[in-house]
Short mmCIF file of C-alpha atoms in Angstrom, two decimals:
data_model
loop_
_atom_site.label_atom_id
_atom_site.label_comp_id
_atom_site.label_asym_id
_atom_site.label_seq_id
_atom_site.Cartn_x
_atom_site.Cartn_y
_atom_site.Cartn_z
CA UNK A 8 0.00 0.00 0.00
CA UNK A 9 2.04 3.12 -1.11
CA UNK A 10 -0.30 6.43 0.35
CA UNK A 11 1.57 8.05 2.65
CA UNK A 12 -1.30 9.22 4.60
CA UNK A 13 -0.89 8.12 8.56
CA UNK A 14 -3.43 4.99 7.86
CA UNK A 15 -2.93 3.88 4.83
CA UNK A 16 0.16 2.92 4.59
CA UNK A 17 2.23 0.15 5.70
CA UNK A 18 4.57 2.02 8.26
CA UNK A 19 8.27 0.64 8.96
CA UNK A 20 6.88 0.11 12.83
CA UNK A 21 4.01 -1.77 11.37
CA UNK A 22 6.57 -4.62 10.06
CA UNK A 23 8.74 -4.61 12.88
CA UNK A 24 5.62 -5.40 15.27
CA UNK A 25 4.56 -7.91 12.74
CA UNK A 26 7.84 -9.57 13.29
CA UNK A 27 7.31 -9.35 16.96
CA UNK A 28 3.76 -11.29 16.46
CA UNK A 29 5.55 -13.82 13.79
CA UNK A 30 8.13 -14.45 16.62
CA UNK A 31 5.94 -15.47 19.22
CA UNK A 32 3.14 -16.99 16.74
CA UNK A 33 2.93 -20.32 18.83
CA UNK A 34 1.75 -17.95 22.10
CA UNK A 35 -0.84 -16.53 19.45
CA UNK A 36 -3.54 -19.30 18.63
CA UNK A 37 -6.79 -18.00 20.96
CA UNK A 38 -5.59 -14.84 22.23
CA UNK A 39 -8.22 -12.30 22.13
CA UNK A 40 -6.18 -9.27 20.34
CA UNK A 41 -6.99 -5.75 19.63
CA UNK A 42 -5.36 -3.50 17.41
CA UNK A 43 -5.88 0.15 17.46
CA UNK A 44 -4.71 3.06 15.19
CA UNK A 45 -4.94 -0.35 12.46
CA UNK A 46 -4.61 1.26 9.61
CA UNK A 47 -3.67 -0.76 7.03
CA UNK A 48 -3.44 -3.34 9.74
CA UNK A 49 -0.38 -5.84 9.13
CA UNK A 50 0.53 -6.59 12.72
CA UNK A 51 -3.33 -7.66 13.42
CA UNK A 52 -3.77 -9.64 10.34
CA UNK A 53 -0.87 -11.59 11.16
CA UNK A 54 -2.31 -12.05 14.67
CA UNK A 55 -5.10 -13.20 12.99
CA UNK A 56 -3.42 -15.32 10.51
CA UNK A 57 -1.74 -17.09 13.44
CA UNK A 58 -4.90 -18.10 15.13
CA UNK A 59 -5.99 -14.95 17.59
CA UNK A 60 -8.96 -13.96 17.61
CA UNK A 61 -9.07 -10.07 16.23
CA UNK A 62 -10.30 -7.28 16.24
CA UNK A 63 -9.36 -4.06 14.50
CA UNK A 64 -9.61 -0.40 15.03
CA UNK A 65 -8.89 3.14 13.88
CA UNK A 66 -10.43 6.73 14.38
CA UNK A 67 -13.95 6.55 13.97
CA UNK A 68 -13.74 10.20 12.45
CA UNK A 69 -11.28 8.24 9.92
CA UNK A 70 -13.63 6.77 7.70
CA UNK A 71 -10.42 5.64 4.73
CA UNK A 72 -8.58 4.35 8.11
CA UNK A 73 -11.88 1.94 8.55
CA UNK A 74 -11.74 1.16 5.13
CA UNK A 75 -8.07 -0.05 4.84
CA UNK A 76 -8.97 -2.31 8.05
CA UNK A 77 -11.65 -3.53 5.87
CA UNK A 78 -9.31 -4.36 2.61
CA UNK A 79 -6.70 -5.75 4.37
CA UNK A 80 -9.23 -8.43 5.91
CA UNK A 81 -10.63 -9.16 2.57
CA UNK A 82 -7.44 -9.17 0.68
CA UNK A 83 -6.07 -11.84 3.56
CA UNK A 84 -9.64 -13.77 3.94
CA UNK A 85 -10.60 -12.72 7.20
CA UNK A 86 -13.76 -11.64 6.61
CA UNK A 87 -14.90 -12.87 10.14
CA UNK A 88 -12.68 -10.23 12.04
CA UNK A 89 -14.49 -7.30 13.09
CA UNK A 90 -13.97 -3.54 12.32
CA UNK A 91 -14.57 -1.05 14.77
CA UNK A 92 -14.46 3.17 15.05
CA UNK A 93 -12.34 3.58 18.26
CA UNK A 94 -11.09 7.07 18.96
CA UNK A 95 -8.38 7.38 21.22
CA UNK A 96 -9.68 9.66 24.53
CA UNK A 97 -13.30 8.90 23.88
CA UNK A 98 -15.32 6.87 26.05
CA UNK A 99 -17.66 5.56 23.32
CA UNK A 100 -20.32 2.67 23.43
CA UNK A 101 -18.43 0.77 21.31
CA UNK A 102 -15.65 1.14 23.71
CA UNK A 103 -17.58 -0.33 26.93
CA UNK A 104 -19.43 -3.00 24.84
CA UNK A 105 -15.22 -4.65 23.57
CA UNK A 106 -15.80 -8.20 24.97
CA UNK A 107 -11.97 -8.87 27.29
CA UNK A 108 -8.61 -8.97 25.58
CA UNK A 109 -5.33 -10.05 26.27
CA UNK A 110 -3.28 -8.27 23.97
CA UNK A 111 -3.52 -4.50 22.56
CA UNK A 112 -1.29 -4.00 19.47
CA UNK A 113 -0.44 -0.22 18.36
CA UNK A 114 2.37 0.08 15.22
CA UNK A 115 3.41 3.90 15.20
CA UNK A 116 0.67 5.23 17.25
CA UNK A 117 2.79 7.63 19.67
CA UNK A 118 3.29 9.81 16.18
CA UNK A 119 2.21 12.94 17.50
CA UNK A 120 2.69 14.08 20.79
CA UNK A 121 -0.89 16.03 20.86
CA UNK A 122 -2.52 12.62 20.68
CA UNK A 123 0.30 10.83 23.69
CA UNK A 124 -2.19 11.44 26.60
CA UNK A 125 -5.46 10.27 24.62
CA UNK A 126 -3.83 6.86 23.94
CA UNK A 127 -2.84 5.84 27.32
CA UNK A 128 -6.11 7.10 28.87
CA UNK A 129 -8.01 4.80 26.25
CA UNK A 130 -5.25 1.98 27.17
CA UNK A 131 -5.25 2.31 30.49
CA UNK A 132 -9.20 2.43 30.37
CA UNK A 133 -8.96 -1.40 28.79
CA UNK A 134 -6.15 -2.62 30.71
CA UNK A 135 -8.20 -1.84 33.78
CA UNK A 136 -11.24 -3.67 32.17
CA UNK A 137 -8.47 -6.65 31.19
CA UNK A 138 -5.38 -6.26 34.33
CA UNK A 139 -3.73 -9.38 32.96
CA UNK A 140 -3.48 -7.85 29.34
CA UNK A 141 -0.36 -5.75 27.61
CA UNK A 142 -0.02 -3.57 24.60
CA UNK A 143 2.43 -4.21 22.60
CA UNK A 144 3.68 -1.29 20.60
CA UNK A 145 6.63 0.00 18.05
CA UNK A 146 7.55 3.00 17.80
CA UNK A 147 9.76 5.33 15.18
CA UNK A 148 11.96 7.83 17.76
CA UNK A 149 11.40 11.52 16.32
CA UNK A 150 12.49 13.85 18.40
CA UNK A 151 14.70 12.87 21.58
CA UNK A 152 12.26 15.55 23.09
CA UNK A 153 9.33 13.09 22.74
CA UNK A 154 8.82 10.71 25.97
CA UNK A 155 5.87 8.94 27.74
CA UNK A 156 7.55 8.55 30.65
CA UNK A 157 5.09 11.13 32.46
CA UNK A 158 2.08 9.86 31.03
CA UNK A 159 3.05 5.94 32.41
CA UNK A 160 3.65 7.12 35.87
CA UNK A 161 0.29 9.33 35.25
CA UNK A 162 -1.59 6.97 34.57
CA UNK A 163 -0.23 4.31 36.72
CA UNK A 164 1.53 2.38 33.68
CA UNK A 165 4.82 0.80 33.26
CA UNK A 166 6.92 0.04 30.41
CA UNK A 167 9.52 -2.98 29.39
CA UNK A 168 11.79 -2.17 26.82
CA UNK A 169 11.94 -5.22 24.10
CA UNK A 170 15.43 -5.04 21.94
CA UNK A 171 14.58 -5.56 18.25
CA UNK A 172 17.42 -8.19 18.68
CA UNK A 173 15.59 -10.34 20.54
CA UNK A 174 12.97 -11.50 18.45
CA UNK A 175 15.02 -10.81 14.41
CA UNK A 176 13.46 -7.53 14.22
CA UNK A 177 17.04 -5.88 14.17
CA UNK A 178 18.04 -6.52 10.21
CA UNK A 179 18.87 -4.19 7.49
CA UNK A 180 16.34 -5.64 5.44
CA UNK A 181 12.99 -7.25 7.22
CA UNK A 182 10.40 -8.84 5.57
CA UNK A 183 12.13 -8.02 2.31
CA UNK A 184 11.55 -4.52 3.16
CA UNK A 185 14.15 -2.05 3.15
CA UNK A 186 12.38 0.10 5.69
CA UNK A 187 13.16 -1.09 8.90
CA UNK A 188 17.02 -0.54 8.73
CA UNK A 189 16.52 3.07 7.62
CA UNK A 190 15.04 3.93 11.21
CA UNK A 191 15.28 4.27 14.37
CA UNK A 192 12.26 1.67 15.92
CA UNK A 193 11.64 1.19 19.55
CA UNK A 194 9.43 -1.73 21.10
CA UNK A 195 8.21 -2.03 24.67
CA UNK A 196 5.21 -3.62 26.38
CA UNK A 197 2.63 -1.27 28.81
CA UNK A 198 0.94 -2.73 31.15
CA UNK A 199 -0.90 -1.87 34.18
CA UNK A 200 1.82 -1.08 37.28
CA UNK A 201 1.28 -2.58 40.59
CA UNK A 202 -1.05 -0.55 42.96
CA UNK A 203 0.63 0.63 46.04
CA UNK A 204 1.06 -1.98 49.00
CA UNK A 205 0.38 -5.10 46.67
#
């Protein structure tokens, strides 16, 4: 998919989480996985394609975002997995009705810092709703002035750095893509911290 626009195109981050997924594929089969910011939705359609059960999501005001979702599913017969408008920040009914998750997947969704607070509130809305679950997310390092670090402690969130090393992600070429290599791409896992005094 070669549009540049944010969702509709298949960002290096995108392939690098797909690796991630590929990596662990055996942990896959039956998770209950949610991407948001999809897009054109690689790392969720091979979360699919390895036997989780999806479901995918972009900006409901993002109505070509939806549609790529859409595509991608038909183009990679998964017509079964669901679409939904999920804006990040918005408590919508769609939102509260998500049956529980395990894993949250994001590919280059801390892009602009405007929009940094509005995705942790909406993950740290589901991770309450699922405490045992994690987002997984990539990320393409901008600006050295950009960090969540705040925002976790804010919202009572804590971070594990994953080294692209660990799981092949750390190539020149991935996925016979020469994208990766040309960036700097970050992976951790979020999940909920501890409360105090447990």
């Amino acid at each position: 998919v070669l549009d540049s626009q944010y969702g509709t195109y298949v960002w290096p981050c995108a392939v690098v989480l797909a690796q991630y997924l590929w990596a662990h594929r055996r942990s896959l089969p039956g998770k209950r996985v949610l991407e948001i910011g999809a897009g054109v939705s690689l790392p969720g359609v091979v979360a699919a394609r390895c036997g989780s059960q999806v479901i995918l999501s972009d900006s409901e005001e993002l109505p070509q975002c939806l549609q790529s979702c859409r595509s991608s599913c038909l183009m990679n017969r998964l017509q079964h997995v669901p679409v939904l408008g999920l804006t990040w920040g918005r408590v919508s009914p769609e939102l509260l009705s998500l049956a529980p998750i395990d894993v949250i997947l994001g590919s280059d969704v801390f892009f602009d810092p405007k929009d940094f607070e509005d995705i942790l509130t909406t993950i740290y809305f589901l991770l309450e709703k699922n405490p045992h679950a994690q987002f997984w997310t990539t990320y393409q390092v901008r600006s050295a002035d950009w960090s969540i670090e705040a925002l976790l402690h804010k919202w009572n969130l804590k971070s594990i750095h994953i080294p692209l090393h660990s799981f092949g992600a750390d190539k020149e070429h991935l996925a016979s893509s020469s994208m990766p290599g040309r960036h700097t791409i970050e992976m951790m896992i979020i999940s909920l911290a501890q409360s105090e005094g447990t």
